[in-house]
PDB file of C-alpha atoms in Angstrom:
ATOM      1  CA  MET A  32     101.443 113.540  77.357  1.00 45.00           C
ATOM      2  CA  ASP A  33      98.426 115.452  76.196  1.00 46.00           C
ATOM      3  CA  VAL A  34      94.408 114.483  77.340  1.00 49.00           C
ATOM      4  CA  ALA A  35      94.333 113.735  73.899  1.00 56.00           C
ATOM      5  CA  THR A  36      96.597 111.152  73.678  1.00 53.00           C
ATOM      6  CA  TYR A  37      96.204 109.893  77.468  1.00 49.00           C
ATOM      7  CA  ARG A  38      92.340 108.793  76.418  1.00 55.00           C
ATOM      8  CA  ALA A  39      93.086 107.525  73.479  1.00 57.00           C
ATOM      9  CA  LEU A  40      95.688 105.072  75.242  1.00 52.00           C
ATOM     10  CA  VAL A  41      92.874 104.350  77.631  1.00 51.00           C
ATOM     11  CA  ALA A  42      90.057 103.705  74.688  1.00 56.00           C
ATOM     12  CA  GLY A  43      93.180 101.455  73.034  1.00 54.00           C
ATOM     13  CA  ALA A  44      93.891  99.684  76.041  1.00 47.00           C
ATOM     14  CA  SER A  45      90.516  98.864  76.843  1.00 46.00           C
ATOM     15  CA  GLY A  46      89.368  98.387  73.013  1.00 49.00           C
ATOM     16  CA  GLY A  47      87.056 100.878  72.894  1.00 44.00           C
ATOM     17  CA  GLY A  48      84.701  98.722  74.933  1.00 41.00           C
ATOM     18  CA  LEU A  49      83.276  99.552  78.379  1.00 37.00           C
ATOM     19  CA  ALA A  50      86.431 101.762  79.976  1.00 41.00           C
ATOM     20  CA  SER A  51      85.494 104.475  77.890  1.00 40.00           C
ATOM     21  CA  ALA A  52      82.026 104.323  78.578  1.00 39.00           C
ATOM     22  CA  VAL A  53      81.592 104.038  82.027  1.00 43.00           C
ATOM     23  CA  VAL A  54      84.790 105.453  82.917  1.00 44.00           C
ATOM     24  CA  PRO A  55      84.012 109.550  84.319  1.00 46.00           C
ATOM     25  CA  LYS A  56      86.203 112.036  81.962  1.00 51.00           C
ATOM     26  CA  PRO A  57      89.582 113.622  84.443  1.00 50.00           C
ATOM     27  CA  HIS A  58      87.555 115.719  86.354  1.00 50.00           C
ATOM     28  CA  ARG A  59      89.763 118.941  85.906  1.00 49.00           C
ATOM     29  CA  ARG A  60      88.362 121.607  87.919  1.00 57.00           C
ATOM     30  CA  GLY A  61      88.834 122.643  91.724  1.00 61.00           C
ATOM     31  CA  GLU A  62      92.538 120.806  92.220  1.00 67.00           C
ATOM     32  CA  PRO A  63      93.713 119.174  89.318  1.00 65.00           C
ATOM     33  CA  GLU A  64      96.356 117.911  91.246  1.00 69.00           C
ATOM     34  CA  TYR A  65      94.347 115.811  92.966  1.00 73.00           C
ATOM     35  CA  HIS A  66      93.397 114.011  90.594  1.00 76.00           C
ATOM     36  CA  GLU A  67      96.164 112.297  89.608  1.00 83.00           C
ATOM     37  CA  PRO A  68      97.289 111.086  92.500  1.00 84.00           C
ATOM     38  CA  VAL A  69      93.783 109.189  92.414  1.00 83.00           C
ATOM     39  CA  ARG A  70      94.970 107.954  89.533  1.00 86.00           C
ATOM     40  CA  PHE A  71      98.882 107.091  90.169  1.00 92.00           C
ATOM     41  CA  PHE A  72      97.707 104.521  93.591  1.00 92.00           C
ATOM     42  CA  PRO A  73      95.540 102.447  92.258  1.00 92.00           C
ATOM     43  CA  LEU A  74      98.237 101.355  89.805  1.00 92.00           C
ATOM     44  CA  VAL A  75     100.764 100.956  92.393  1.00 94.00           C
ATOM     45  CA  ALA A  76      97.770  98.230  93.505  1.00 92.00           C
ATOM     46  CA  CYS A  77      97.916  97.046  90.395  1.00 91.00           C
ATOM     47  CA  LEU A  78     101.257  96.602  89.998  1.00 93.00           C
ATOM     48  CA  ALA A  79     101.350  95.292  93.495  1.00 93.00           C
ATOM     49  CA  GLU A  80      98.709  92.613  92.378  1.00 92.00           C
ATOM     50  CA  ILE A  81     100.796  91.709  88.873  1.00 92.00           C
ATOM     51  CA  HIS A  82     104.023  91.301  90.205  1.00 93.00           C
ATOM     52  CA  PRO A  83     103.801  89.911  93.904  1.00 94.00           C
ATOM     53  CA  SER A  84     107.215  89.704  94.632  1.00 94.00           C
ATOM     54  CA  SER A  85     107.638  93.646  94.626  1.00 94.00           C
ATOM     55  CA  ALA A  86     105.091  93.995  96.748  1.00 94.00           C
ATOM     56  CA  GLU A  87     106.509  94.982  99.882  1.00 94.00           C
ATOM     57  CA  GLU A  88     108.952  97.704  97.994  1.00 94.00           C
ATOM     58  CA  LEU A  89     105.448  98.915  96.029  1.00 95.00           C
ATOM     59  CA  GLU A  90     104.248  98.877 100.151  1.00 95.00           C
ATOM     60  CA  ASP A  91     106.699 102.238 100.573  1.00 95.00           C
ATOM     61  CA  VAL A  92     105.545 104.042  98.351  1.00 95.00           C
ATOM     62  CA  TRP A  93     103.537 106.832  98.903  1.00 93.00           C
ATOM     63  CA  SER A  94     101.973 110.975  98.972  1.00 90.00           C
ATOM     64  CA  THR A  95     103.808 113.783 100.791  1.00 87.00           C
ATOM     65  CA  SER A  96      99.984 115.264 100.494  1.00 73.00           C
ATOM     66  CA  SER A  97     101.832 119.132 100.532  1.00 70.00           C
ATOM     67  CA  GLY A  98      99.952 120.132  97.254  1.00 65.00           C
ATOM     68  CA  GLY A  99      97.161 122.175  96.729  1.00 66.00           C
ATOM     69  CA  ARG A 100      95.372 124.950  97.510  1.00 70.00           C
ATOM     70  CA  ARG A 101      94.414 126.072 101.286  1.00 76.00           C
ATOM     71  CA  ASP A 102      93.433 128.548 103.277  1.00 81.00           C
ATOM     72  CA  ARG A 103      95.627 131.244 105.290  1.00 84.00           C
ATOM     73  CA  ALA A 104      95.035 130.130 108.406  1.00 87.00           C
ATOM     74  CA  THR A 105      95.451 126.423 107.704  1.00 82.00           C
ATOM     75  CA  ALA A 106      98.341 126.614 105.665  1.00 80.00           C
ATOM     76  CA  GLY A 107      99.914 128.796 108.898  1.00 84.00           C
ATOM     77  CA  LYS A 108      99.248 125.268 110.914  1.00 85.00           C
ATOM     78  CA  LEU A 109     100.567 122.742 108.026  1.00 81.00           C
ATOM     79  CA  LYS A 110     104.019 125.356 108.131  1.00 80.00           C
ATOM     80  CA  ALA A 111     104.627 125.730 112.063  1.00 86.00           C
ATOM     81  CA  ALA A 112     104.006 121.747 111.464  1.00 83.00           C
ATOM     82  CA  GLY A 113     107.181 121.357 109.396  1.00 83.00           C
ATOM     83  CA  GLN A 114     105.455 121.090 105.851  1.00 81.00           C
ATOM     84  CA  LYS A 115     108.243 122.954 103.679  1.00 84.00           C
ATOM     85  CA  ARG A 116     107.389 124.404  99.800  1.00 84.00           C
ATOM     86  CA  GLY A 117     108.546 122.350  96.775  1.00 87.00           C
ATOM     87  CA  VAL A 118     108.162 118.755  98.204  1.00 89.00           C
ATOM     88  CA  PRO A 119     107.681 115.891  95.401  1.00 92.00           C
ATOM     89  CA  ASP A 120     104.569 115.014  95.662  1.00 92.00           C
ATOM     90  CA  ILE A 121     105.395 110.546  95.638  1.00 94.00           C
ATOM     91  CA  GLU A 122     108.257 109.374  97.817  1.00 96.00           C
ATOM     92  CA  ALA A 123     109.408 105.822  97.229  1.00 96.00           C
ATOM     93  CA  LEU A 124     112.381 104.873 100.097  1.00 93.00           C
ATOM     94  CA  ILE A 125     113.273 101.355  98.087  1.00 95.00           C
ATOM     95  CA  PRO A 126     116.942 101.893  97.326  1.00 95.00           C
ATOM     96  CA  ILE A 127     118.246 100.160  94.246  1.00 95.00           C
ATOM     97  CA  ALA A 128     121.453 100.485  92.403  1.00 89.00           C
ATOM     98  CA  GLY A 129     123.006 103.013  93.936  1.00 92.00           C
ATOM     99  CA  GLN A 130     120.258 105.320  94.370  1.00 95.00           C
ATOM    100  CA  HIS A 131     118.471 106.133  97.761  1.00 96.00           C
ATOM    101  CA  GLY A 132     115.489 106.321  96.422  1.00 97.00           C
ATOM    102  CA  LEU A 133     112.529 107.737  93.940  1.00 97.00           C
ATOM    103  CA  VAL A 134     110.695 111.035  94.436  1.00 97.00           C
ATOM    104  CA  ILE A 135     108.466 112.398  92.270  1.00 96.00           C
ATOM    105  CA  GLU A 136     106.580 115.924  91.209  1.00 94.00           C
ATOM    106  CA  LEU A 137     103.410 114.958  89.831  1.00 92.00           C
ATOM    107  CA  LYS A 138     101.611 117.112  87.946  1.00 91.00           C
ATOM    108  CA  PRO A 139      98.304 117.790  85.804  1.00 89.00           C
ATOM    109  CA  ILE A 140      98.643 116.102  81.826  1.00 86.00           C
ATOM    110  CA  ASP A 141      97.479 118.787  80.341  1.00 82.00           C
ATOM    111  CA  SER A 142      99.226 122.035  82.090  1.00 78.00           C
ATOM    112  CA  GLY A 143     101.628 122.244  85.480  1.00 76.00           C
ATOM    113  CA  ARG A 144     105.567 123.408  85.413  1.00 86.00           C
ATOM    114  CA  ALA A 145     107.243 122.541  87.863  1.00 89.00           C
ATOM    115  CA  SER A 146     107.371 125.639  91.213  1.00 90.00           C
ATOM    116  CA  LYS A 147     111.490 127.247  91.453  1.00 94.00           C
ATOM    117  CA  GLU A 148     111.316 125.410  94.852  1.00 93.00           C
ATOM    118  CA  GLN A 149     109.919 122.363  93.511  1.00 93.00           C
ATOM    119  CA  SER A 150     112.778 122.172  90.642  1.00 95.00           C
ATOM    120  CA  ALA A 151     115.637 123.547  93.107  1.00 96.00           C
ATOM    121  CA  ARG A 152     114.438 120.840  95.603  1.00 96.00           C
ATOM    122  CA  LEU A 153     115.083 117.974  92.529  1.00 96.00           C
ATOM    123  CA  VAL A 154     117.859 119.552  91.924  1.00 97.00           C
ATOM    124  CA  ARG A 155     119.028 119.013  95.195  1.00 97.00           C
ATOM    125  CA  LEU A 156     117.663 115.552  95.760  1.00 97.00           C
ATOM    126  CA  ARG A 157     119.319 114.051  92.568  1.00 97.00           C
ATOM    127  CA  ARG A 158     122.734 115.450  93.583  1.00 97.00           C
ATOM    128  CA  ARG A 159     121.893 113.746  96.884  1.00 97.00           C
ATOM    129  CA  GLY A 160     121.561 110.291  95.470  1.00 97.00           C
ATOM    130  CA  TYR A 161     117.870 109.674  94.837  1.00 97.00           C
ATOM    131  CA  ARG A 162     115.881 109.726  91.286  1.00 97.00           C
ATOM    132  CA  ALA A 163     114.408 112.596  90.924  1.00 97.00           C
ATOM    133  CA  GLU A 164     111.572 112.985  88.102  1.00 97.00           C
ATOM    134  CA  LEU A 165     108.850 115.525  86.979  1.00 96.00           C
ATOM    135  CA  CYS A 166     106.213 113.339  85.727  1.00 95.00           C
ATOM    136  CA  HIS A 167     102.948 114.779  83.849  1.00 94.00           C
ATOM    137  CA  GLY A 168     100.111 112.239  84.870  1.00 91.00           C
ATOM    138  CA  GLY A 169      99.894 109.164  86.878  1.00 91.00           C
ATOM    139  CA  VAL A 170     100.846 107.235  83.575  1.00 92.00           C
ATOM    140  CA  ALA A 171     103.862 108.426  83.533  1.00 94.00           C
ATOM    141  CA  ALA A 172     104.500 108.062  87.254  1.00 95.00           C
ATOM    142  CA  GLY A 173     104.232 104.652  87.250  1.00 95.00           C
ATOM    143  CA  GLN A 174     106.074 104.238  84.015  1.00 96.00           C
ATOM    144  CA  VAL A 175     108.913 105.931  85.755  1.00 97.00           C
ATOM    145  CA  LEU A 176     108.085 104.113  89.279  1.00 97.00           C
ATOM    146  CA  CYS A 177     108.540 100.554  86.827  1.00 96.00           C
ATOM    147  CA  ASP A 178     111.339 101.535  85.391  1.00 96.00           C
ATOM    148  CA  TYR A 179     112.758 101.862  89.027  1.00 97.00           C
ATOM    149  CA  LEU A 180     111.858  99.122  90.165  1.00 96.00           C
ATOM    150  CA  ARG A 181     112.848  97.547  87.153  1.00 96.00           C
ATOM    151  CA  LEU A 182     109.391  95.868  86.480  1.00 96.00           C
ATOM    152  CA  PRO A 183     107.885  95.466  82.977  1.00 96.00           C
ATOM    153  CA  TRP A 184     104.837  97.840  82.343  1.00 93.00           C
ATOM    154  CA  PRO A 185     102.083  95.533  82.620  1.00 92.00           C
ATOM    155  CA  PRO A 186     100.289  96.464  78.607  1.00 91.00           C
ATOM    156  CA  ASP A 187      96.813  96.461  80.412  1.00 92.00           C
ATOM    157  CA  ALA A 188      97.937  98.677  83.671  1.00 90.00           C
ATOM    158  CA  VAL A 189      95.805 101.742  82.257  1.00 90.00           C
ATOM    159  CA  ALA A 190      92.921  99.625  81.454  1.00 92.00           C
ATOM    160  CA  ARG A 191      93.342  98.211  84.866  1.00 90.00           C
ATOM    161  CA  VAL A 192      93.774 101.366  86.607  1.00 89.00           C
ATOM    162  CA  GLU A 193      90.477 102.706  84.494  1.00 90.00           C
ATOM    163  CA  ALA A 194      88.220  99.475  85.341  1.00 90.00           C
ATOM    164  CA  TYR A 195      88.555  99.840  89.352  1.00 88.00           C
ATOM    165  CA  LEU A 196      88.309 103.721  88.834  1.00 88.00           C
ATOM    166  CA  ALA A 197      84.944 103.135  87.481  1.00 90.00           C
ATOM    167  CA  LEU A 198      84.238 100.345  89.650  1.00 90.00           C
ATOM    168  CA  GLN A 199      84.590 103.367  92.714  1.00 88.00           C
ATOM    169  CA  HIS A 200      82.186 105.752  90.729  1.00 89.00           C
ATOM    170  CA  LEU A 201      79.354 103.255  89.969  1.00 92.00           C
ATOM    171  CA  GLN A 202      79.280 102.248  93.930  1.00 91.00           C
ATOM    172  CA  ARG A 203      79.545 106.085  95.347  1.00 91.00           C
ATOM    173  CA  ARG A 204      76.604 106.755  92.499  1.00 92.00           C
ATOM    174  CA  LEU A 205      74.574 103.533  94.352  1.00 92.00           C
ATOM    175  CA  ARG A 206      75.027 104.731  97.977  1.00 91.00           C
ATOM    176  CA  ARG A 207      74.260 108.258  97.498  1.00 91.00           C
ATOM    177  CA  GLN A 208      70.959 107.293  95.791  1.00 89.00           C
ATOM    178  CA  ALA A 209      70.136 104.636  98.508  1.00 87.00           C
ATOM    179  CA  ASN A 210      71.279 107.275 100.736  1.00 86.00           C
ATOM    180  CA  ARG A 211      68.536 109.255  98.609  1.00 84.00           C
ATOM    181  CA  ARG A 212      66.280 106.629  99.283  1.00 79.00           C
ATOM    182  CA  ASP A 213      66.834 105.998 103.017  1.00 76.00           C
ATOM    183  CA  SER A 214      66.512 109.774 104.075  1.00 72.00           C
ATOM    184  CA  LYS A 215      63.021 109.797 102.463  1.00 68.00           C
ATOM    185  CA  CYS A 216      62.043 106.928 103.690  1.00 62.00           C
ATOM    186  CA  GLN A 217      62.753 108.865 107.113  1.00 61.00           C
ATOM    187  CA  THR A 218      59.706 110.836 106.974  1.00 56.00           C
ATOM    188  CA  PRO A 219      57.715 110.562 110.733  1.00 55.00           C
ATOM    189  CA  ILE A 220      56.323 107.629 111.396  1.00 52.00           C
ATOM    190  CA  SER A 221      52.619 109.686 112.082  1.00 49.00           C
ATOM    191  CA  LEU A 222      52.742 111.351 108.480  1.00 44.00           C
ATOM    192  CA  ARG A 223      53.314 107.410 107.074  1.00 48.00           C
ATOM    193  CA  THR A 224      50.947 105.804 109.055  1.00 50.00           C
ATOM    194  CA  ALA A 225      48.166 109.145 109.107  1.00 49.00           C
ATOM    195  CA  SER A 226      45.386 108.640 106.788  1.00 50.00           C
ATOM    196  CA  PRO A 227      44.016 111.518 104.025  1.00 52.00           C
TER     197      PRO A 227
END
């Protein structure tokens, strides 16, 4: 799914109203692999609300947080601590129908191919009885998760996630404004009470 299709899906799911007007566009600079899990995990929480009978299983879906750019020192420390290349981004260790669990390598919607290590690991995990998928975007990963857990895909899932992200964005903005206002009020008392 490309960016234009994704935005059209979001606009259609929300009726083209508030969510498409308020939600910040997906940030594509910096670390694009960070932004898709940020969209995926609110979707998991939404699925737990919509399907309370699966809430316990959905608690066992997490991020491995092994991707991203790091400086050499941090990369060396993580390698010494056992971090490996090619580990999928999302794990759902929920055995269903003869499969040990679901692992997802999550890539940005408009770019991203699996590295050699990632592709090899996905193949190995499939051979070992896991469902291992490469997904472009948090919505695609959510659909794969629903399929794996045999849950119906909620038609308003994207709109719910976008509304949640818009609310988070608004709360962060209000906190920043409050912090700026508080920092302006923290001038020394002698300056505030001194007369010109």
